[in-house]
mmCIF file of C-alpha atoms in Angstrom:
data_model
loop_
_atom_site.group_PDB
_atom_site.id
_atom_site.type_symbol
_atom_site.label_atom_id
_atom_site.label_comp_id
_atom_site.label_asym_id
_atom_site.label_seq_id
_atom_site.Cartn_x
_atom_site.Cartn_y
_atom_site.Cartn_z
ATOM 1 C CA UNK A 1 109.895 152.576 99.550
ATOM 2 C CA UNK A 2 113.660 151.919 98.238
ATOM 3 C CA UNK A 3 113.122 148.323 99.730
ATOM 4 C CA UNK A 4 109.546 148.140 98.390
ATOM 5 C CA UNK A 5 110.098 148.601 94.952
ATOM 6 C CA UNK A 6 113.548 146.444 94.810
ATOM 7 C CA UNK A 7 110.769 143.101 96.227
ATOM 8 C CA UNK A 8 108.883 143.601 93.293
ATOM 9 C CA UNK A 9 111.781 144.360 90.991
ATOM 10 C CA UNK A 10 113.231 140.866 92.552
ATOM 11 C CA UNK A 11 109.992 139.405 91.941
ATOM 12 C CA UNK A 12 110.013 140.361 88.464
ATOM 13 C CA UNK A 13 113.322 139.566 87.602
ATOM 14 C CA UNK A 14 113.358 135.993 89.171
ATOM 15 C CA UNK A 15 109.623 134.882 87.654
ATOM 16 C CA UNK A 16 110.943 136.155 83.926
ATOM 17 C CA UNK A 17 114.457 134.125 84.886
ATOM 18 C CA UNK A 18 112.658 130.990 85.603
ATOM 19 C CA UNK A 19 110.200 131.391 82.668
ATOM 20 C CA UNK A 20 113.182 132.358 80.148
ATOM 21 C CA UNK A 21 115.073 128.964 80.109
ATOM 22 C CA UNK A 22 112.802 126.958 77.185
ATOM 23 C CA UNK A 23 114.368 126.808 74.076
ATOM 24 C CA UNK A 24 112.568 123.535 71.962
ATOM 25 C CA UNK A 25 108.744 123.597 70.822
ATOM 26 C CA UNK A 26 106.380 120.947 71.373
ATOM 27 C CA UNK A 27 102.627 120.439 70.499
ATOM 28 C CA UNK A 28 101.972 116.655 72.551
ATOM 29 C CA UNK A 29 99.155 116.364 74.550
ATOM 30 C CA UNK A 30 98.603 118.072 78.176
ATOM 31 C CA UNK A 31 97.050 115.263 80.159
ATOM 32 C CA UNK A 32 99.408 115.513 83.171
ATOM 33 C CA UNK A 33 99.498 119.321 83.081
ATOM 34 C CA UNK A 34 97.470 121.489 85.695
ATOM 35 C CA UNK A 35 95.528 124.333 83.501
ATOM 36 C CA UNK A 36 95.195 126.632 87.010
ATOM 37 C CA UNK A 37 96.155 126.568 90.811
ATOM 38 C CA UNK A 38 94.487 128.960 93.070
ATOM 39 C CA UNK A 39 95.665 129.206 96.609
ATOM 40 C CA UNK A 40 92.317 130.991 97.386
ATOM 41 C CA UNK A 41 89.682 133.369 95.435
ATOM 42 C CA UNK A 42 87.809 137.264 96.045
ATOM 43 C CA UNK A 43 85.028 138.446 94.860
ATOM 44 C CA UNK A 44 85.306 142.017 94.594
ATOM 45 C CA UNK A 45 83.952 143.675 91.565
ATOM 46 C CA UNK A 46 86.150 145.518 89.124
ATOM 47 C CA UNK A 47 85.690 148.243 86.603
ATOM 48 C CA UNK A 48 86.556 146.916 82.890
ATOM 49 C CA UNK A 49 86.857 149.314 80.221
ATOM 50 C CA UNK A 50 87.134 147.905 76.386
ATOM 51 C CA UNK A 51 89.364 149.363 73.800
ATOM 52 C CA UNK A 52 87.549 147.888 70.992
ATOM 53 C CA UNK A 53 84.071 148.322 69.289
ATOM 54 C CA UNK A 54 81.163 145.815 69.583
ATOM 55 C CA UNK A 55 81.226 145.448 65.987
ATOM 56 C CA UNK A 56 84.346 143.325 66.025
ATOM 57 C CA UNK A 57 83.643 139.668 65.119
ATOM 58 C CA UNK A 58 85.230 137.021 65.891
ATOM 59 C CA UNK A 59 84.669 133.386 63.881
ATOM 60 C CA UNK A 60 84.190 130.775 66.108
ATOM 61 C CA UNK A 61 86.318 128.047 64.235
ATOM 62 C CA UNK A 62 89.022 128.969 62.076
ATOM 63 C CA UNK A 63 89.802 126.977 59.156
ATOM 64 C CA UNK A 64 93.240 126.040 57.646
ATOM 65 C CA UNK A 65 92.357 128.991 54.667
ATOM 66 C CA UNK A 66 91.595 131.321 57.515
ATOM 67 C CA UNK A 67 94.575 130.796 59.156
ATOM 68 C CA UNK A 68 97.019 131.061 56.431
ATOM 69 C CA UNK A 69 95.575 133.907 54.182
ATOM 70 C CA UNK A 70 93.093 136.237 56.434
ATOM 71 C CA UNK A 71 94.198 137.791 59.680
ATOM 72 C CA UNK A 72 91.913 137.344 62.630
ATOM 73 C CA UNK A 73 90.231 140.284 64.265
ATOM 74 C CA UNK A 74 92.039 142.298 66.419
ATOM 75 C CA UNK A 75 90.755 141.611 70.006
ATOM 76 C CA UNK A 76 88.814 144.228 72.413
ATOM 77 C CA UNK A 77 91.842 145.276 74.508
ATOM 78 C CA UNK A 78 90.823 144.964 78.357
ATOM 79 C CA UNK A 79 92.050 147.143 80.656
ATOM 80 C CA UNK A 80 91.812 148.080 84.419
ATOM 81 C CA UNK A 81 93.744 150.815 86.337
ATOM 82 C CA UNK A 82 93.830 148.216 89.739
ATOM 83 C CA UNK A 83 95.283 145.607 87.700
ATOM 84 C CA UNK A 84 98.821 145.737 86.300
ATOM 85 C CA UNK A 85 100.138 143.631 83.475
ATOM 86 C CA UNK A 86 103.958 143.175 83.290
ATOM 87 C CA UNK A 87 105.154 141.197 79.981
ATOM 88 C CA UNK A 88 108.025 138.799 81.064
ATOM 89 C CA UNK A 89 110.003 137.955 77.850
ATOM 90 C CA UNK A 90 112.482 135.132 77.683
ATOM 91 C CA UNK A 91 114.730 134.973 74.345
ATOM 92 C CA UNK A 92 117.522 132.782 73.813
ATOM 93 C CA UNK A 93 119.243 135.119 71.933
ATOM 94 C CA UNK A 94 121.688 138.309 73.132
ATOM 95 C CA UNK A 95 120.333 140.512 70.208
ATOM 96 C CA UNK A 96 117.240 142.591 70.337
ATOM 97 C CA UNK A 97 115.655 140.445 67.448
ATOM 98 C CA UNK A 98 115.817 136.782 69.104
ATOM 99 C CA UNK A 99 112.825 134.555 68.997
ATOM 100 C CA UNK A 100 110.763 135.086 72.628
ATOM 101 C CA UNK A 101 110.517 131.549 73.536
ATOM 102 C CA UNK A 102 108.616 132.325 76.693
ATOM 103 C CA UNK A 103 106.296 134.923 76.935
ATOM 104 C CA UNK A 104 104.367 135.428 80.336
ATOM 105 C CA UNK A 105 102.450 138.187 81.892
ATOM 106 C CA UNK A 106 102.591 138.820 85.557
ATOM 107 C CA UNK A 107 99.380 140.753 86.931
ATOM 108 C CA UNK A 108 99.502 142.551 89.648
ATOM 109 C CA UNK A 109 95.689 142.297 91.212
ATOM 110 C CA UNK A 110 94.958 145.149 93.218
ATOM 111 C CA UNK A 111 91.541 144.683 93.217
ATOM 112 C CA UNK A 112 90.771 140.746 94.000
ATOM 113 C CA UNK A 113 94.215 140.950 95.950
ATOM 114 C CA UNK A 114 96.075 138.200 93.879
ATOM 115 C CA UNK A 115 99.002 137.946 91.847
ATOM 116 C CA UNK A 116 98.743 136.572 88.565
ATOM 117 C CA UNK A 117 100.741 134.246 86.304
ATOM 118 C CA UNK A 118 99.897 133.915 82.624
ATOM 119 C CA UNK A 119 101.722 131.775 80.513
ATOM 120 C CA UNK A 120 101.137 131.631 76.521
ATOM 121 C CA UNK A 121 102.968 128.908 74.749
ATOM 122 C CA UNK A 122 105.030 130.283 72.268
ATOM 123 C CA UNK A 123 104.007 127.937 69.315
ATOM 124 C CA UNK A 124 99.850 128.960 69.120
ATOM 125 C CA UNK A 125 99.550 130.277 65.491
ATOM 126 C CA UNK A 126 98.708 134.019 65.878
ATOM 127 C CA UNK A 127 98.696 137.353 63.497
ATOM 128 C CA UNK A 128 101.583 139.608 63.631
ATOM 129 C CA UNK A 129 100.594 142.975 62.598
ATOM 130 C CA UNK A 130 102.339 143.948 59.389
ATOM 131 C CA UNK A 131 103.132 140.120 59.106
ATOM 132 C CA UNK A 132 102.457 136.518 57.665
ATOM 133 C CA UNK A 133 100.590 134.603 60.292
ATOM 134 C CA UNK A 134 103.031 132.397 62.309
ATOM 135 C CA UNK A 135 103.721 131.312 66.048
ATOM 136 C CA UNK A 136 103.711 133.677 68.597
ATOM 137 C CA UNK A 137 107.065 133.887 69.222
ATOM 138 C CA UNK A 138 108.212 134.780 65.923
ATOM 139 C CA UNK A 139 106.930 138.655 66.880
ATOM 140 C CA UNK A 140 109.696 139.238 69.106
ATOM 141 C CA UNK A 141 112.158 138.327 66.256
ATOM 142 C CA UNK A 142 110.420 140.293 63.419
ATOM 143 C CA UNK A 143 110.081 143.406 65.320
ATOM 144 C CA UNK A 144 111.174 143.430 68.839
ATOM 145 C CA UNK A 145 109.730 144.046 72.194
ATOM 146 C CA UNK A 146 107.028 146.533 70.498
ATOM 147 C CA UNK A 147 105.729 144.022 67.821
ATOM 148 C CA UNK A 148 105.641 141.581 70.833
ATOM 149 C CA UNK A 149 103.519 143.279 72.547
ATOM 150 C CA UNK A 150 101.550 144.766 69.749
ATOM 151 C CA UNK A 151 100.816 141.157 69.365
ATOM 152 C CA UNK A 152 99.937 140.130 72.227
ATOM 153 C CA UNK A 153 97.594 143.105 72.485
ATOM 154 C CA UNK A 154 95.829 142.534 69.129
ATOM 155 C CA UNK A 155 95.035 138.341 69.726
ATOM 156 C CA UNK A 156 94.499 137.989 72.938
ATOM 157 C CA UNK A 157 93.396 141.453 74.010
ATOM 158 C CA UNK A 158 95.173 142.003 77.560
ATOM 159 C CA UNK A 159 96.674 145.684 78.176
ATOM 160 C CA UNK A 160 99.953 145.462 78.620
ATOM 161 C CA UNK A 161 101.747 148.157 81.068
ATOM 162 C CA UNK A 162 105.210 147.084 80.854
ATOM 163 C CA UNK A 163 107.956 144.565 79.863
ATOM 164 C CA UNK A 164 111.001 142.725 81.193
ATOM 165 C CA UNK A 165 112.973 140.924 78.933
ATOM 166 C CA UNK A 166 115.948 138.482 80.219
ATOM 167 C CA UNK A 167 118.204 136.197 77.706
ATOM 168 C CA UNK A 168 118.128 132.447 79.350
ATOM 169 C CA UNK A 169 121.734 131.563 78.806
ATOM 170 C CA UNK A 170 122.225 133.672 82.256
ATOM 171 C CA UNK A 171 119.747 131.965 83.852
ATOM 172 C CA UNK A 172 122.573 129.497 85.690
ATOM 173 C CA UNK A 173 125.000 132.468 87.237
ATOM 174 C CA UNK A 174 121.697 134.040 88.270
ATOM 175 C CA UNK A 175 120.334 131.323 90.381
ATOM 176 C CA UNK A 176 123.750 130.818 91.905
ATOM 177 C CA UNK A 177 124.235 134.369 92.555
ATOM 178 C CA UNK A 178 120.843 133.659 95.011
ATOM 179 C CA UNK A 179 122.260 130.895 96.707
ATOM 180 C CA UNK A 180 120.023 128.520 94.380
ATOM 181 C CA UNK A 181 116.594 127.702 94.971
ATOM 182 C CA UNK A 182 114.523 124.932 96.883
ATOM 183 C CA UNK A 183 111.969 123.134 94.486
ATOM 184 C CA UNK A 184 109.708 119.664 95.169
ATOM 185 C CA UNK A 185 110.545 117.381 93.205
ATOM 186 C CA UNK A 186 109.550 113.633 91.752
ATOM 187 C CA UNK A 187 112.188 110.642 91.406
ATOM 188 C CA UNK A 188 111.331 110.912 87.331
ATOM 189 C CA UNK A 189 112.443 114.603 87.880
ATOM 190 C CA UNK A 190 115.154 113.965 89.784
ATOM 191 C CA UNK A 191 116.554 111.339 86.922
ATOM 192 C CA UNK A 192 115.753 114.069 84.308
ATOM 193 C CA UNK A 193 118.656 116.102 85.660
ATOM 194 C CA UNK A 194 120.628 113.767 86.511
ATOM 195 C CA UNK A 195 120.378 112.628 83.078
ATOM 196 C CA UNK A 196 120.750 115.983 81.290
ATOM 197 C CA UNK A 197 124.007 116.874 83.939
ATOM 198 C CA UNK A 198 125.479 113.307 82.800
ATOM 199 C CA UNK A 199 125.060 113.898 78.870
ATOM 200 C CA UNK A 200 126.405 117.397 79.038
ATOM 201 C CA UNK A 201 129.174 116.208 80.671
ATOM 202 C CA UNK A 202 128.486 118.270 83.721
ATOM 203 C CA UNK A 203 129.429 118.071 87.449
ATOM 204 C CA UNK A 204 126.441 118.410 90.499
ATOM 205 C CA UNK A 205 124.465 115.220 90.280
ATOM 206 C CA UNK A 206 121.730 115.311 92.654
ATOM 207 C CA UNK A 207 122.018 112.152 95.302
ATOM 208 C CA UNK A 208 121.144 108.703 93.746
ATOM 209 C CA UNK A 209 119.469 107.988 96.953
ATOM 210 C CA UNK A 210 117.501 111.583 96.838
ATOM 211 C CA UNK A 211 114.054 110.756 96.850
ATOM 212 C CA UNK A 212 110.666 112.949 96.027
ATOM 213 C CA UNK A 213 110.455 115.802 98.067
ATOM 214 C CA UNK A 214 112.241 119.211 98.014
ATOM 215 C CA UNK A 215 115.955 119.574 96.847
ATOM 216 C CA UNK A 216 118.021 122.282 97.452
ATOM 217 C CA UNK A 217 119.128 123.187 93.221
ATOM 218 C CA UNK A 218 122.132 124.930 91.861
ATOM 219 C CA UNK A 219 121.865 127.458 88.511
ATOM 220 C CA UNK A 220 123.104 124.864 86.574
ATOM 221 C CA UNK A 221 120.215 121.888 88.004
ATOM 222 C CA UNK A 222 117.790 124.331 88.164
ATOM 223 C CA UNK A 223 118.026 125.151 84.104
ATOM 224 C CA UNK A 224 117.792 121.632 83.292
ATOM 225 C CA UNK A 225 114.767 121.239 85.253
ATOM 226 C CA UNK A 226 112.922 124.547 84.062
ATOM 227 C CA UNK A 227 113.370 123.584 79.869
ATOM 228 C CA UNK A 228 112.219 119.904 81.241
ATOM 229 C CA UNK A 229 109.251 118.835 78.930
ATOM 230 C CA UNK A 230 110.475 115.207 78.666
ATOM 231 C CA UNK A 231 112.182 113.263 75.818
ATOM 232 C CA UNK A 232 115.099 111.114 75.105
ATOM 233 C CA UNK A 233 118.300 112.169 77.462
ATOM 234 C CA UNK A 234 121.403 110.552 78.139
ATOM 235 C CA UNK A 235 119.478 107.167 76.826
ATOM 236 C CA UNK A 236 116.089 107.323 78.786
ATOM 237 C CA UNK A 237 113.292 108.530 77.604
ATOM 238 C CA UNK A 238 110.637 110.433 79.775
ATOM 239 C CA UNK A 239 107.213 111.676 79.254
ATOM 240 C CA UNK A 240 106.286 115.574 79.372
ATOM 241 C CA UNK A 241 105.063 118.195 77.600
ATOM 242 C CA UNK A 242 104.915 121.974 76.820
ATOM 243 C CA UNK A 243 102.345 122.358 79.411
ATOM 244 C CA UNK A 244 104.228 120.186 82.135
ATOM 245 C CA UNK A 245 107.402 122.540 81.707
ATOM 246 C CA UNK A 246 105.162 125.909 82.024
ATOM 247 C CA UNK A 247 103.587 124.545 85.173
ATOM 248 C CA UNK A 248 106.997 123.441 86.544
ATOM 249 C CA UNK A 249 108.333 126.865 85.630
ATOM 250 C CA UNK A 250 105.010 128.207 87.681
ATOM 251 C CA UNK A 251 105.812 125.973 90.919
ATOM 252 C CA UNK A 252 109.638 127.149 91.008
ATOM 253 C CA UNK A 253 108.405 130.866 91.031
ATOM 254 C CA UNK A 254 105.659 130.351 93.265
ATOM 255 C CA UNK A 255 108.573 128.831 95.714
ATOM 256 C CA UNK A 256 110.829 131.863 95.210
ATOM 257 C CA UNK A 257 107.944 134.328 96.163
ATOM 258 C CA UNK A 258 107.772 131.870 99.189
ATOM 259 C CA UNK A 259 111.311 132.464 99.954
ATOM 260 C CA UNK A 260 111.337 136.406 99.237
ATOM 261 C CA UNK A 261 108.419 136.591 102.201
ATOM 262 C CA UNK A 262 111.000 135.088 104.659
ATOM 263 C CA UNK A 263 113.953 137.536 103.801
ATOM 264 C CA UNK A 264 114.366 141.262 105.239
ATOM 265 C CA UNK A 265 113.805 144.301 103.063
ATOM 266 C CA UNK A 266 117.634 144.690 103.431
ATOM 267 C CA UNK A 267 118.115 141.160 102.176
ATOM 268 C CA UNK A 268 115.759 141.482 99.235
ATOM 269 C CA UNK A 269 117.034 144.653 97.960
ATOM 270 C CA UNK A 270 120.900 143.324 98.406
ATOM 271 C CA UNK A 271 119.231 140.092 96.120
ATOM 272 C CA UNK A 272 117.627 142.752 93.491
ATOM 273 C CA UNK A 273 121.376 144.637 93.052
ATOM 274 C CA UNK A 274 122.500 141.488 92.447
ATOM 275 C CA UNK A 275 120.147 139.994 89.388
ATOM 276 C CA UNK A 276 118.512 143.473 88.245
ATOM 277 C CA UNK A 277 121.946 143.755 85.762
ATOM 278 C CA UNK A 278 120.467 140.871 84.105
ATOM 279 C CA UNK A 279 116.882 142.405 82.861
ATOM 280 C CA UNK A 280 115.980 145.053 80.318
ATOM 281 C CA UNK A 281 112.618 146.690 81.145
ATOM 282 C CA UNK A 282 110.922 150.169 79.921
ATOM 283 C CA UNK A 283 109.991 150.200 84.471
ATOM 284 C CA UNK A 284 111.942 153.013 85.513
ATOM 285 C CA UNK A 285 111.501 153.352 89.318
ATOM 286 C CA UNK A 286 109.477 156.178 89.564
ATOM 287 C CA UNK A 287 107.248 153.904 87.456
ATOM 288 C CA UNK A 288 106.968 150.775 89.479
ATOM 289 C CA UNK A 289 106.810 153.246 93.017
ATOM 290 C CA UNK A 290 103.619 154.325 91.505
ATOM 291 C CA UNK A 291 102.585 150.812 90.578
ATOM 292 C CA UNK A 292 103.497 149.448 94.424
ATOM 293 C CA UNK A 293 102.000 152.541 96.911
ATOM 294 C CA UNK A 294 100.469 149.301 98.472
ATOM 295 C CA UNK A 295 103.526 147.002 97.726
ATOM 296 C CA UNK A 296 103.062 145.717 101.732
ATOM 297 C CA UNK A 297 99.992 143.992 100.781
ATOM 298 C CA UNK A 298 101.602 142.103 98.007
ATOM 299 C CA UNK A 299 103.168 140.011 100.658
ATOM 300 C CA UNK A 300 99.789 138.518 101.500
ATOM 301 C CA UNK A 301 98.323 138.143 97.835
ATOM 302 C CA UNK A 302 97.465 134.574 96.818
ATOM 303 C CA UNK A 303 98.702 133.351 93.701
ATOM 304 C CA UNK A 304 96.951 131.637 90.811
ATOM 305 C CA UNK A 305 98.771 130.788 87.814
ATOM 306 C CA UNK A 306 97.051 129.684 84.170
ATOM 307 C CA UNK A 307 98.439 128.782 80.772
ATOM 308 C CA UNK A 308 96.846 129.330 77.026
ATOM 309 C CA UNK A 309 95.771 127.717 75.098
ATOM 310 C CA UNK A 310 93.969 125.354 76.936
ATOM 311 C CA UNK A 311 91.437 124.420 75.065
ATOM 312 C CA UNK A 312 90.010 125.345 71.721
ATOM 313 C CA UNK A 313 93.121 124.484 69.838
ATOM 314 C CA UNK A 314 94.308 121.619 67.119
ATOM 315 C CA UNK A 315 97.629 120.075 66.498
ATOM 316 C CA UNK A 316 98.579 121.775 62.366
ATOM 317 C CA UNK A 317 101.581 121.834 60.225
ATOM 318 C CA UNK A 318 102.348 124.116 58.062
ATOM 319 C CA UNK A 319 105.630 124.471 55.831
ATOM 320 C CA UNK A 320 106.610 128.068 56.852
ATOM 321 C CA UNK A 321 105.817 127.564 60.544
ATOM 322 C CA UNK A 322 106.203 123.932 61.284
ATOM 323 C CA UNK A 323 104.355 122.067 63.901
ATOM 324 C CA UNK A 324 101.628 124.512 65.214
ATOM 325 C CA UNK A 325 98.704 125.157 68.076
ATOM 326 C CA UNK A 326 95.997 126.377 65.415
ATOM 327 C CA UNK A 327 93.414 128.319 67.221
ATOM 328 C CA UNK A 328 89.347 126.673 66.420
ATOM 329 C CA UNK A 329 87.459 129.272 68.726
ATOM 330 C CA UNK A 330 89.530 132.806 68.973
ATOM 331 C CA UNK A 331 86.099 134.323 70.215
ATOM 332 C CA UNK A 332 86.248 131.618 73.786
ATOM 333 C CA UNK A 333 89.836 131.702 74.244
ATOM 334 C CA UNK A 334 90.072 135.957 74.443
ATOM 335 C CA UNK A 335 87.355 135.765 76.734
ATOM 336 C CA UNK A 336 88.866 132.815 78.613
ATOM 337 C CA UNK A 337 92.160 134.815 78.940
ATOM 338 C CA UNK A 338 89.741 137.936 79.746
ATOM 339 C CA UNK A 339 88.105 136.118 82.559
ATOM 340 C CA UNK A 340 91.215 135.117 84.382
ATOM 341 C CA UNK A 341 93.452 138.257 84.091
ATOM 342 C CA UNK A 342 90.452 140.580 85.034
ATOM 343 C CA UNK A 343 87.808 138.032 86.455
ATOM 344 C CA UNK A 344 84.629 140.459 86.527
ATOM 345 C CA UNK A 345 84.036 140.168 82.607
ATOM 346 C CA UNK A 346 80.920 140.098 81.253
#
């Protein structure tokens, strides 16, 4: 079980690392971002339970009055015993009251046997309880990892078991302390490194003559291409978007799960005493043994992967908050979210 629990704890540790490493906001369009990817579907039924009342409404558009000067309704908080929800926090900060510039939630699927990667982008215009509306990842810095999650609860209603929070400016001695990590890449990423490694004055170029296809990437190359979402580097300018880093973040963890299946036990709990020093989580490990009892299935989950918003959201500035995804239909995204995490919703 030792061996068990340190897999998912690597799991864990590696998805949040990869997801922790964006520190700029964005708000372009998402036309060459992938919404999901399903490497295949179940159909078993679960059992939802609803922490919320019918009465609850939710307006379908929110206008710019709305938004700034009446909260929106708190969500009905889903919930499923078979389904686990781990909040992965990334914060570029080494205090307790940084800004969470990557929030994620990792489900582990026990009924449709999947694992699940959520991604919310960290500049959709939300409530904070207590608080002024403003982006989503402004909770983490008003009120820590319980405001986060109270947050996360109240807009988008998904029950959240646990959290894992890791600070991204480790993110480079982590990967190396791995061995680095194999991820496919295109020529236009390839050149994004090579362009960020050359303006920061750093060494480990990848191969001019390296073409698409999978390359083998230190901490250091690995960074750059995780916080890639395009713009002026080093002189060149390339296209991207929040979206295109989430789903490249998505890919490079899909690819580590890849790599944990071929490893030992022995060589996967060696990996999680090396990068658990790096996470803060409320999971002791009496916790996530009760969570895994059928950990050895895990191995054979598929993975699907989804990021929100999607649709249903506008471009807005506001002075306090700056540029901003402005919810128009809270009532289709929660069930949108809903429908992914626990599938079976009415």
């Amino acid at each position: 079980m030792k061996h068990l629990i340190s897999l998912v704890l690597v799991i864990l540790t590696l998805c949040l690392t990869f997801t922790a490493c964006s520190n700029s906001a964005s708000t372009d369009n998402k036309d060459a971002a992938l919404n999901t990817e399903a490497t295949s579907a179940a159909t078993t039924t679960a059992e939802i339970t609803t922490a919320a009342e019918a009465e609850t409404t939710i307006p379908e558009e929110t206008t710019e009055a709305e938004v700034l000067y009446t909260e929106v309704p708190k969500a009905p908080l889903y919930a499923d015993e078979s389904i686990t929800n781990i909040l992965l926090i990334g914060t570029d900060s080494n205090s307790d009251w940084g800004r969470s510039d990557t929030l994620m939630v990792l489900s582990l699927d026990n009924v449709h046997g999947k694992i699940k990667m959520t991604s919310f982008l960290r500049d959709t215009l939300v409530t904070i309880p207590g608080y002024d509306p403003d982006k989503l990842n402004a909770a983490y810095a008003y009120g820590g990892v319980e405001l986060c999650i109270e947050t996360m609860e109240y807009n988008f209603g998904v029950d959240i078991d646990g959290y894992a929070i890791v600070n991204f400016k480790t993110f480079k001695d982590l990967i190396n302390a791995i061995g680095g990590v194999d991820v496919y890449l295109t020529e236009d990423e390839i050149a994004y490194i090579n362009a960020q490694v050359a303006q920061n004055g750093q060494p480990n170029y990848i191969a001019e003559d390296t073409g698409e296809g999978y390359v083998h990437l230190t901490g250091g190359q690995a960074l750059w291409h995780a916080r890639n979402r395009g713009g002026e580097v080093n002189g060149e300018y390339f296209y991207g978007t929040d979206w295109d880093r989430v789903d490249r973040q998505q890919r490079m963890f899909e690819g580590i799960i890849a790599e944990l299946v071929s490893l030992s036990f022995d060589e996967v709990s060696a990996m999680a005493y090396t990068v658990l020093p790096y996470v803060t989580t409320n999971l002791s490990a009496g916790e996530i043994a009760g969570h895994i009892s059928n950990a050895p299935a895990y191995l054979g989950y598929s993975i699907e992967r989804a990021t929100f918003p999607w649709d249903y959201w506008t471009d807005s500035y506001y002075d306090y908050a700056g540029s901003v995804l402005e919810i128009t239909n809270w009532n289709a995204l929660r069930q949108d979210v809903a429908r992914f995490i626990y599938e079976d919703v009415e």
